[in-house]
XYZ file of C-alpha atoms in Angstrom:
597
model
C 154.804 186.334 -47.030
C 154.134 190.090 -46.086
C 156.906 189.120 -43.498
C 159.358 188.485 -45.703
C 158.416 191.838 -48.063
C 159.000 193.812 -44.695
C 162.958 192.266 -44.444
C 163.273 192.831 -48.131
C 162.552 196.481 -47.668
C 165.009 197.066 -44.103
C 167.359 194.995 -46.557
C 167.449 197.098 -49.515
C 168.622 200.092 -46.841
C 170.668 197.968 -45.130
C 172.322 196.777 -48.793
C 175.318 199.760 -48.826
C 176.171 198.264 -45.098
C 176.385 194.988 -46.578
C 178.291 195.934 -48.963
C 180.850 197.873 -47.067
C 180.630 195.360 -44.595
C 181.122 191.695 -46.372
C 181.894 188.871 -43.878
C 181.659 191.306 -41.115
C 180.082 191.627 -37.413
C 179.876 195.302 -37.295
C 177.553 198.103 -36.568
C 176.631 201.717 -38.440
C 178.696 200.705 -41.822
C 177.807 203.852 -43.505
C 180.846 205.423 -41.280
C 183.034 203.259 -44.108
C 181.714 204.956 -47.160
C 183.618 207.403 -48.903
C 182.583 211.164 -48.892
C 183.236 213.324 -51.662
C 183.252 213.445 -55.114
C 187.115 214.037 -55.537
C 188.106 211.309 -53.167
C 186.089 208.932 -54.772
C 187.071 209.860 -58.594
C 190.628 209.012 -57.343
C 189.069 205.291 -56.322
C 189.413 206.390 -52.576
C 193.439 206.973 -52.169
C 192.540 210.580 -50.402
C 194.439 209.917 -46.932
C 197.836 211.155 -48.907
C 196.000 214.120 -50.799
C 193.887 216.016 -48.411
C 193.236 218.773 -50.000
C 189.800 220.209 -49.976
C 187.195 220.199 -47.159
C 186.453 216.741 -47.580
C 189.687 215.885 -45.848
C 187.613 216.202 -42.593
C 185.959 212.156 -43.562
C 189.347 210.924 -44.479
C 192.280 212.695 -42.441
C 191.353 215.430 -40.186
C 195.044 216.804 -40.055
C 194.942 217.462 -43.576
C 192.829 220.811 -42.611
C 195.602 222.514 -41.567
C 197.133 222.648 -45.141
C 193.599 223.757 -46.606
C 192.782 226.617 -47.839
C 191.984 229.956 -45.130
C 188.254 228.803 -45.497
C 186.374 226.464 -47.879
C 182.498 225.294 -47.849
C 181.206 222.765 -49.885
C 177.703 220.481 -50.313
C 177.181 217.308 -52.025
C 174.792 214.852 -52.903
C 175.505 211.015 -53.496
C 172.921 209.338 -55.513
C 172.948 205.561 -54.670
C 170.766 202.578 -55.844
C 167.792 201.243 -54.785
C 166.746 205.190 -54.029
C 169.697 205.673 -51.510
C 171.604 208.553 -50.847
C 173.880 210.462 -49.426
C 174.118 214.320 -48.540
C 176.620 216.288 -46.974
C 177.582 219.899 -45.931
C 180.936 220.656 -44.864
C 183.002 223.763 -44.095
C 186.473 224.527 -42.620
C 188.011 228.233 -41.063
C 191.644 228.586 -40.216
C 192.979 230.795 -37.770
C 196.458 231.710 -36.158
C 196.366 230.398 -33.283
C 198.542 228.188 -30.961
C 201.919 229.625 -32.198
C 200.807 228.579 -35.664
C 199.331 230.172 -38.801
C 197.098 227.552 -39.506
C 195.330 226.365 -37.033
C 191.974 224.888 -38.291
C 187.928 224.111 -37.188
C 186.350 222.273 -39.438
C 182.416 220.617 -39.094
C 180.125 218.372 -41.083
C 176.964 216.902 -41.059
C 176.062 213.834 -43.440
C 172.823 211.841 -43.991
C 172.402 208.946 -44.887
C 168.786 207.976 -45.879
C 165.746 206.440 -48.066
C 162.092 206.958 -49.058
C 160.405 205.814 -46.962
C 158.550 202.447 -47.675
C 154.969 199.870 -46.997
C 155.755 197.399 -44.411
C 153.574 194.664 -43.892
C 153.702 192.742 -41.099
C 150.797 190.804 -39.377
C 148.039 191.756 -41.279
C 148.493 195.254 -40.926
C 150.264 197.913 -42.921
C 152.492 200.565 -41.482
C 155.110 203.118 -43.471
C 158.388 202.064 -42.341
C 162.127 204.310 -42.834
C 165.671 204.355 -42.000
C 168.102 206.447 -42.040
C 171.853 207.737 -40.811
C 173.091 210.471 -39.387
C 176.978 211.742 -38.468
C 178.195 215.029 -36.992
C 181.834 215.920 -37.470
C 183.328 218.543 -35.441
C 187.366 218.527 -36.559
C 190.608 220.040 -35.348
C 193.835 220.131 -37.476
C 196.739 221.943 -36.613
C 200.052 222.784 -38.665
C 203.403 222.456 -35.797
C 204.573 225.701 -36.852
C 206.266 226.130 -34.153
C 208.345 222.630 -35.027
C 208.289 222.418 -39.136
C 205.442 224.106 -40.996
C 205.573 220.476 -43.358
C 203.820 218.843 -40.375
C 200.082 218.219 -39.349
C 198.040 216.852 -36.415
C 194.436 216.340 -36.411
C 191.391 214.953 -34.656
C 187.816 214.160 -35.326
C 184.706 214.234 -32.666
C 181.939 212.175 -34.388
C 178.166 212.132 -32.870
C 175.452 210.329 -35.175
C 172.479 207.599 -34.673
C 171.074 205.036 -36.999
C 167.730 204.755 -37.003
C 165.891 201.422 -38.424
C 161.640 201.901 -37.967
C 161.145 202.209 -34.674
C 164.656 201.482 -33.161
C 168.068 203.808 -33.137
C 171.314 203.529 -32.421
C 173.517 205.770 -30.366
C 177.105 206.856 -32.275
C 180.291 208.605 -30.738
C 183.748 208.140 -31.684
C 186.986 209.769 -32.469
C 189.207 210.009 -35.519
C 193.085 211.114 -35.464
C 195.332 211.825 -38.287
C 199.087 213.192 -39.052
C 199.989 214.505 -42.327
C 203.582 215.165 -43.517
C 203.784 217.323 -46.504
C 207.024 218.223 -48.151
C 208.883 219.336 -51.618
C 210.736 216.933 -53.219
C 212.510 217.623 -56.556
C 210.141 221.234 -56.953
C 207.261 218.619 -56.383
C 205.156 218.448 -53.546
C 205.010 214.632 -51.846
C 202.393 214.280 -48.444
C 202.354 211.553 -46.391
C 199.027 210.407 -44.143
C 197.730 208.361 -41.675
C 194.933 207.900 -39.924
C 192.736 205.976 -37.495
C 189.113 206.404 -37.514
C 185.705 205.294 -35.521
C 187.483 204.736 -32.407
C 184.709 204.216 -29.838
C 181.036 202.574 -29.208
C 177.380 202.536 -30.266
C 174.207 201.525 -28.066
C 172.330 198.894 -29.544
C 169.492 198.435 -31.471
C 168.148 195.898 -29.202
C 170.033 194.178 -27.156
C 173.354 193.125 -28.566
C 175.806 196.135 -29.167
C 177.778 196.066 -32.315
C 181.347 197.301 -32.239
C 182.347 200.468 -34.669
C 184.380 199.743 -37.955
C 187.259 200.795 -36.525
C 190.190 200.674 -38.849
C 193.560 202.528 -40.209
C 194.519 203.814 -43.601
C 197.680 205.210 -44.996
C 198.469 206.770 -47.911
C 200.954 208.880 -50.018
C 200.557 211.306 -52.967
C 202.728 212.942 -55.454
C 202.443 216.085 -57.187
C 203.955 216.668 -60.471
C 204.371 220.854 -60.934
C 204.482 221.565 -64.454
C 203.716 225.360 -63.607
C 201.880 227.327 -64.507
C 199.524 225.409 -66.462
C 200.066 222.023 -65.874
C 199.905 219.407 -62.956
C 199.785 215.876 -62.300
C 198.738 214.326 -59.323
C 199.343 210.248 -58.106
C 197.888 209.115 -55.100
C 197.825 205.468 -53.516
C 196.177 204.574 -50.069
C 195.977 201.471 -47.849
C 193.419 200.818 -45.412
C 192.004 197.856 -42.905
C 188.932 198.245 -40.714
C 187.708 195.610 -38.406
C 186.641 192.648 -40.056
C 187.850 193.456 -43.290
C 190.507 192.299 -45.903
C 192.985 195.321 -46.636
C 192.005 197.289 -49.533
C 194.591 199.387 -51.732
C 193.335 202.321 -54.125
C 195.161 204.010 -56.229
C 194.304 207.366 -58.589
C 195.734 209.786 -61.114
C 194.652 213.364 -62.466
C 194.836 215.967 -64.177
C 194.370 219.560 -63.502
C 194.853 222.326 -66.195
C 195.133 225.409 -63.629
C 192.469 225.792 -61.674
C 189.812 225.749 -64.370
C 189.553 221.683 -65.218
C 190.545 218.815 -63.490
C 189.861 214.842 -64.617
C 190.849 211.987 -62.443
C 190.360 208.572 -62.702
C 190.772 205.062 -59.789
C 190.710 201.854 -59.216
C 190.456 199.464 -55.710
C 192.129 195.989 -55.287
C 190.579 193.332 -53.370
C 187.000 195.815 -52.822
C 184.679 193.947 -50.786
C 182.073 197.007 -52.470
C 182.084 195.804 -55.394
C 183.227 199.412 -56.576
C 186.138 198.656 -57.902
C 186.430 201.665 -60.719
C 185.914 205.121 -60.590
C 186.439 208.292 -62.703
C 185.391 212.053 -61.868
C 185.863 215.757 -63.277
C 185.917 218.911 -61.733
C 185.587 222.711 -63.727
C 187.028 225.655 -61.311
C 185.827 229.436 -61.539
C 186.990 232.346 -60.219
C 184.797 235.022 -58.692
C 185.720 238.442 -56.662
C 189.157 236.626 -54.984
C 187.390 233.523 -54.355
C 186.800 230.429 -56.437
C 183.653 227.809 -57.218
C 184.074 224.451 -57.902
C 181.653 222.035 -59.270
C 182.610 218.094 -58.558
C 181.228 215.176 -60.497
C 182.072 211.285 -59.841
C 181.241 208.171 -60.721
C 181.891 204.719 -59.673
C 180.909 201.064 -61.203
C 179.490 198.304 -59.061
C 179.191 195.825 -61.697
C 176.321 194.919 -63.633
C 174.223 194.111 -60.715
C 173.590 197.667 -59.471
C 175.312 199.669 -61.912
C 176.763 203.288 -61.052
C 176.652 205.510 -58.577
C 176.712 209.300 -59.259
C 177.796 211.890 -57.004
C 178.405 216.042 -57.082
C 179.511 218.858 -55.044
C 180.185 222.609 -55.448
C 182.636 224.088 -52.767
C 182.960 227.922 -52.588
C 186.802 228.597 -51.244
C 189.047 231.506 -50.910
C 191.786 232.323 -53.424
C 193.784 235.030 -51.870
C 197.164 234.340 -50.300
C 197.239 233.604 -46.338
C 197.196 236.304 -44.069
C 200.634 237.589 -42.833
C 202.015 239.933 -40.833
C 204.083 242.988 -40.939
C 207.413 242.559 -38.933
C 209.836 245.300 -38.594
C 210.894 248.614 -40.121
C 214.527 249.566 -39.518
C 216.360 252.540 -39.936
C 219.618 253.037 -41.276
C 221.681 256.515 -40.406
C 223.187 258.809 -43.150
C 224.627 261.726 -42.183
C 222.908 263.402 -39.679
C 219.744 261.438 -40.397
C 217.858 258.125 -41.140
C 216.865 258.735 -44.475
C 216.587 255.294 -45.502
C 214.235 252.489 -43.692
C 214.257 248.496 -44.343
C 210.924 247.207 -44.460
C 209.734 243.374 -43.815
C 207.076 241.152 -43.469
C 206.271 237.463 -43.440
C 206.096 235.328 -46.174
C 202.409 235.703 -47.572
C 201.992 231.676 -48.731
C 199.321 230.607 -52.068
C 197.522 227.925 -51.696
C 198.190 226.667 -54.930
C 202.044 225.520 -55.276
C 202.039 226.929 -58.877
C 201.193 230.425 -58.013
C 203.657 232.978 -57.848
C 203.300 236.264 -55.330
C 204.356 239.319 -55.450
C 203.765 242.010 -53.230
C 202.918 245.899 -53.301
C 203.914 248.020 -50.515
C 202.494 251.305 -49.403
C 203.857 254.537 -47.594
C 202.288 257.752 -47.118
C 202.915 260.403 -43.597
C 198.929 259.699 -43.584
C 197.231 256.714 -42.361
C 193.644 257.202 -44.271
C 195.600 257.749 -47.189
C 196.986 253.924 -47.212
C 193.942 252.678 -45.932
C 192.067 254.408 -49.436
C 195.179 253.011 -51.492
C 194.409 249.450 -49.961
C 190.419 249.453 -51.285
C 191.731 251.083 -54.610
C 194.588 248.071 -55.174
C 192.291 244.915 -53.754
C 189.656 246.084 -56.612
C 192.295 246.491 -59.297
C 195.786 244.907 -58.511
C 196.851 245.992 -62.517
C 196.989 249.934 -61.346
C 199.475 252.052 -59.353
C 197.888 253.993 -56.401
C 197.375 257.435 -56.748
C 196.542 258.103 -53.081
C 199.996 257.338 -51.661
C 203.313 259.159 -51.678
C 204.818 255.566 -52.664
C 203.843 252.380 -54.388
C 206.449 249.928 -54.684
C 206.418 246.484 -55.777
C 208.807 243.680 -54.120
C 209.748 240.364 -55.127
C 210.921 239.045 -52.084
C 209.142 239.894 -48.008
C 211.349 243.091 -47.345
C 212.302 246.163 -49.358
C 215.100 249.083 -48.893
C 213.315 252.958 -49.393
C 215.946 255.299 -49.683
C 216.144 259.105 -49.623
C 212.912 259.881 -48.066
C 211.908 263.120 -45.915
C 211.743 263.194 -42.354
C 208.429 262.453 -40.434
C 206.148 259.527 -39.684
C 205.143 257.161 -42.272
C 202.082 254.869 -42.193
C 202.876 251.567 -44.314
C 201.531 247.728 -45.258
C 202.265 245.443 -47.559
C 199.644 243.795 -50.115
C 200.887 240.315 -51.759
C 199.384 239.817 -55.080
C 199.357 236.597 -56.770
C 199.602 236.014 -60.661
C 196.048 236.202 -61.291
C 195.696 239.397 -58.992
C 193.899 238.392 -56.127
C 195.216 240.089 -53.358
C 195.376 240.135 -49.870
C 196.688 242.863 -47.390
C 199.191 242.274 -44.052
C 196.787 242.182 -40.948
C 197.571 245.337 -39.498
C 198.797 249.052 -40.824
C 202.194 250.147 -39.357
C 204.544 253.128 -38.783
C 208.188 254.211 -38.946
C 210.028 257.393 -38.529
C 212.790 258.927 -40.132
C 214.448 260.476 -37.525
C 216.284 263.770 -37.970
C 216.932 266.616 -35.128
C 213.744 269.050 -34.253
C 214.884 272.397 -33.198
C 211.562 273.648 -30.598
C 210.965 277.423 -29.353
C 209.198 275.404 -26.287
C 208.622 278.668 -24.315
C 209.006 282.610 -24.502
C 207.936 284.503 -21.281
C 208.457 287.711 -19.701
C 209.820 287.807 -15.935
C 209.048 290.887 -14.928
C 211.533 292.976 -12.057
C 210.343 293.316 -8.401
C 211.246 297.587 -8.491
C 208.070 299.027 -9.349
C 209.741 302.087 -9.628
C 212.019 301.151 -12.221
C 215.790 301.410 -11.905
C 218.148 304.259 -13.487
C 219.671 302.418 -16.496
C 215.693 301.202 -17.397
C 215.758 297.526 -16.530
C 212.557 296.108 -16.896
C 213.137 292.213 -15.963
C 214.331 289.102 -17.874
C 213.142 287.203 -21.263
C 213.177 283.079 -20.752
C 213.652 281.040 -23.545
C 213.152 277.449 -23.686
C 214.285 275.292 -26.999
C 214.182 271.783 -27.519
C 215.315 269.322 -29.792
C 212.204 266.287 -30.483
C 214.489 264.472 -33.082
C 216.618 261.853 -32.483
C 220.075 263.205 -33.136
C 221.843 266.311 -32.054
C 221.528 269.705 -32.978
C 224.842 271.472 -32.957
C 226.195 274.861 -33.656
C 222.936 276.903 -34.864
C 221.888 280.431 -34.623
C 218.927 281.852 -32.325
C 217.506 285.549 -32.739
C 215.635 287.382 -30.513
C 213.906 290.353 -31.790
C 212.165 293.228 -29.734
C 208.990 294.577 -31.698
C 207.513 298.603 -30.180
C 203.876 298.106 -30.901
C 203.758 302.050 -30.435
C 205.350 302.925 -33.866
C 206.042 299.710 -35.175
C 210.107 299.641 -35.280
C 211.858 296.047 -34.523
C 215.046 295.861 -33.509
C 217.466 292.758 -32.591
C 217.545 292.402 -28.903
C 219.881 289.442 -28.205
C 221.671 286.975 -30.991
C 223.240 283.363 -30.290
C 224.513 280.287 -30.611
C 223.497 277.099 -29.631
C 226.814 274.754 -29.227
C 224.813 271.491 -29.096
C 221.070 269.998 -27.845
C 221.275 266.173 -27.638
C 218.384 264.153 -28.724
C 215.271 264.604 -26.624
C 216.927 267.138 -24.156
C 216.426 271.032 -23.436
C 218.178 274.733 -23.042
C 217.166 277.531 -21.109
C 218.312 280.867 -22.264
C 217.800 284.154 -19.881
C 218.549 287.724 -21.547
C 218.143 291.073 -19.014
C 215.747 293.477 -20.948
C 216.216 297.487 -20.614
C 214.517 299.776 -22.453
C 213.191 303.662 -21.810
C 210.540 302.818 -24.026
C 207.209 302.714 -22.054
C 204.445 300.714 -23.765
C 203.694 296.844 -24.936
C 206.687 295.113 -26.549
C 205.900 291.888 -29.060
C 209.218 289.666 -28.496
C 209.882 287.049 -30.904
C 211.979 284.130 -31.134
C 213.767 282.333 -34.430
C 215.959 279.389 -34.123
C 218.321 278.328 -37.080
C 216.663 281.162 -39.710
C 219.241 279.804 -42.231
C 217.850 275.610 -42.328
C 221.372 274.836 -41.909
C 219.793 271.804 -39.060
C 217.544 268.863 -40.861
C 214.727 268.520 -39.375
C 211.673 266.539 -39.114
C 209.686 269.815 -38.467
C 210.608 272.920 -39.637
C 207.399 274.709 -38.755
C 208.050 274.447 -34.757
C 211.082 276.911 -34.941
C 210.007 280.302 -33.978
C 207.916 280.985 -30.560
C 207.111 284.686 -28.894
C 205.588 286.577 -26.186
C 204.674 289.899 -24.959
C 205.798 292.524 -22.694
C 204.785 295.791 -20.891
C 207.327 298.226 -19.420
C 206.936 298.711 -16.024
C 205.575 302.159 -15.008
C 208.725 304.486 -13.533
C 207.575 305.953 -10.394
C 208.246 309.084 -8.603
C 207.262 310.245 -5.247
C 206.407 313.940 -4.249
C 205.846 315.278 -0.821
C 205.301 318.860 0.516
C 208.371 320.541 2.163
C 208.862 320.593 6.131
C 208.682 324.239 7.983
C 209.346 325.280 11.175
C 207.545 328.504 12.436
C 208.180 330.086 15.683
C 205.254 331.288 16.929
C 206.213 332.608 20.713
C 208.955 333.265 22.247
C 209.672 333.126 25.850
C 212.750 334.090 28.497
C 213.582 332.085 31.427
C 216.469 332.494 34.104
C 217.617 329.068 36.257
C 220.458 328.286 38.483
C 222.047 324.888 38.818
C 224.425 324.373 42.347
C 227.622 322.434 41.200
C 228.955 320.524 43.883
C 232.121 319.004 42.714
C 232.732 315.357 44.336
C 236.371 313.986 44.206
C 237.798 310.344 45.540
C 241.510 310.609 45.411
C 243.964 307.808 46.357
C 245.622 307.653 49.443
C 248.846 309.221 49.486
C 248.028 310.349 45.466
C 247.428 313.908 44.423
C 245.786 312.880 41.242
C 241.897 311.484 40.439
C 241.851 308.410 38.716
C 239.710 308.045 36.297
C 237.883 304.820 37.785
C 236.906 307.178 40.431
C 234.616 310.113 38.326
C 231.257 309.689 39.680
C 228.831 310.688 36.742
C 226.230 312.873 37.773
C 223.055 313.997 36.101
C 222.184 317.930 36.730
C 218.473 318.856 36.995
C 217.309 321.918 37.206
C 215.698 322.615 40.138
């Protein structure tokens, strides 16, 4: 008898298996019952929906349309004692050449107190119990249409019956196809699940309830109050008949939802099932609390189920994309700003977005905090603060410089979410530069007559981007000694091209002596627009150089003695004459050297 008490109790565990798995041969049934409290209030047509974290149990490509991150637990009460706990989260990230690109995990348990087994004649505590680990990839095909989804599931678990287990690992894969129809949203999904084996308990393995489902759901928008949601699904796992569910409900916004199913041809039993939901919002995210219920007849009566999920309620991220200039006049005083589309999560929101622009970065960055905490508000701590309806705006008329800017989307209830990164944009104009004034002083350290004292260099740039034509530079001599100033050299500058210099040499005289302050203006009328105008003047000093003179005592000759001498020199004439000629040719002077003797 005790015998038969022990099977009674492994059968009472065993009891959701049997259900799920009616006139069937396979192992670890608990993969087979639904998770969630939102997929079951909709009598289990969720492989069309999708739409929370609980996707990752029914169609793992459904995570990349989620939500940027959601987190939810939930606890299943069954009968006999049974139930069921989960935790589940999911993160997106851009990745892959896609915006949402999505990890998701879960662990569920399946267990039971633990109960007397008698067996033998001797008493022992006996327990069971199931456990599943979920590790899930989804991924939106940006890169091919945005309306379609892969995903895959990596499932680890054991099933553990007193002193024996069971080994789990298999694979899920999904595809979800999500589109508007008629300002309505219709999705599409498939999915195969529990593709792969489990060890044995004993001896004989049992193969995995592998199976298919399919489903479809439509949305019906009644914005911004009102939607309406249909789902149906179709599945078939191994062994068993096909099953069709079908659901309905009702959300009014985001605050309360009620939904209601039903199951045709359910092996479970559970062939009805109703559920609510009631939404909060809290510091740009949002709480959800999840109630369901479902009927197994008269014999075992209801099951109850909840969940609360914790999920972000700010748009998606985006990026900032381009700022480009436009030319007027001599300048780009007007800049086009865009950005990606910054997507809601919920199809009945609406976003707008704020965009900021200030010449300093910290400036935008304080504007940023100030809007996230209170969207309602214009910034005071930026030059501009302009709202856009669309992802790009025209600013006219503005100043030349550097600009810091970002955009902020804000959706109707003001949550609001900032572009990933800060960025910058010029408005180009010319940028007249006094680069250099020196002094090159002249080699004559002695000066010269008319008083030159070297040459004055000066270097002038233009840092804009467009050209600086027909401006005036002065050059102005300042005598430290009494204070006078004086023009020294005036001109004009026919052109500078963008990004180019001049070099300008002026020959400096002056009688003078002393320390000379030489300054430099460039365009002293602002007739140029500039991006700088406080890079226009530049100067240098200069010292004369000293004028030498050299003084040296006078020569003098004194005689001091003076003495008489008497010398004869013989002169003996020598003559070479040509024959026959009279006269001495000139080739024939000997030159002679007389010494005295």
């Amino acid at each position: 008898m005790k015998k038969y008490i022990t099977i009674a109790s492994i059968l009472v565990f065993l009891s959701v298996s049997v259900i799920f798995a009616q006139n069937t041969s396979t192992g670890v049934n608990f993969l087979k019952v639904p998770i969630g409290p939102r997929p079951v209030g909709l009598g289990s047509a969720f492989t069309g929906v999708a739409d929370n974290v609980y996707t990752i149990y029914w169609n793992p490509a459904g995570i990349g349309f989620l939500r940027r991150w959601e987190v939810s637990a939930m606890f299943n009460k069954y009968f006999a004692d049974m139930y069921y706990s989960a935790v589940s989260g999911v993160k997106q990230f851009n990745w892959l050449g896609s915006r949402k690109t999505a990890i998701g995990v879960g662990l569920l348990y399946h267990g039971m107190p633990e109960w007397d087994a008698t067996e033998a004649g001797s008493a022992q505590k006996g327990s069971a119990s199931n456990m599943l680990g979920v590790i899930s990839f989804g991924q939106r095909l940006d890169w091919l249409t945005p309306k379609l989804s892969l995903g895959m599931n990596a499932k680890i678990g054991y099933s553990k019956l007193l002193d024996r287990d069971s080994k789990i690992a298999a694979v899920d894969v999904g595809v979800m196809f999500r589109m508007k129809v008629f300002e309505n949203m219709l999705t599409l999904g498939v999915a195969a699940q529990n593709f792969g084996f489990q060890t044995a308990y004993i001896n004989e393995k049992d193969p995995l309830p592998m199976g298919a489902r399919a489903g479809f759901s439509y949305r019906f928008l009644l914005c911004p109050n009102h939607r309406f949601l249909f789902a149906a699904d179709v599945s078939k796992f191994k062994y068993s008949n096909m099953k069709f569910g079908f659901g309905a409900e009702y959300w009014f916004r985001n605050l309360i939802g009620i939904r209601g199913g039903y199951m045709m041809n359910s092996e479970d039993l559970g062939d009805i099932a109703f559920g609510a939901t009631i939404g909060l919002d809290a510091f740009n995210n949002g709480v959800q609390f999840d109630y369901a219920q479902r009927d197994f007849g008269e014999a075992l009566g209801f099951t109850r189920e909840g969940a609360v999920s914790i999920y972000t309620v700010t748009p998606e991220p985006f990026h900032l994309k381009h700022a480009y200039t436009t030319p007027q006049h001599c300048y780009f005083d007007s800049v086009k700003l865009s950005w990606e589309d910054a997507v809601d999560p919920d199809e009945c929101d609406q976003i707008h977005y704020r965009v900021l622009i200030d010449k300093r970065e910290e400036n935008v960055v304080d504007a940023v905090k100030e809007i996230v905490a209170n969207t309602k508000e214009k910034s005071k701590q930026v030059l501009l603060d302009l709202e856009a309806d669309q992802n790009f705006l025209k600013v006219s008329q503005l100043d030349p410089g550097k600009y810091t800017w970002t955009s902020i989307a804000v959706d109707r209830a003001g949550h609001a979410r900032r572009a990933n990164e800060l960025a910058s944009f010029v408005i180009s104009a010319a940028d007249i530069e006094i680069a250099k004034v020196s002094f090159i002083p002249s080699h004559n350290l002695a000066g010269d007559e008319d008083n030159y004292q070297g040459r004055i260099k000066i270097v002038i740039n233009n840092k804009g981007g467009c050209e600086c034509e027909s401006f005036r530079v002065v050059l102005s001599d300042s005598f430290v000694c009494d204070g006078s100033k004086k023009i020294a050299q005036e001109f004009v500058i026919s052109k500078i091209r963008p990004y180019r210099s001049v070099e300008k040499y002026f020959s400096w005289k002056t009688d003078r002596t002393g320390i000379h302050h030489f300054s430099v203006i460039a365009d002293p009328e602002n007739k140029i627009y500039e991006l700088n105008e406080g890079n226009n003047a530049g100067k240098c000093e200069a010292v004369t150089i000293p004028r030498g003179v050299i003084y040296a005592d006078r020569d003098t000759i004194r005689s001091s003695k003076i003495v008489y001498g008497y010398s004869e020199f013989p002169v003996v004439p020598i003559v070479f004459f040509e024959p026959g000629n009279a006269t001495v040719e000139p080739d024939f002077y000997v030159p002679s050297t007389i010494y005295p003797t």
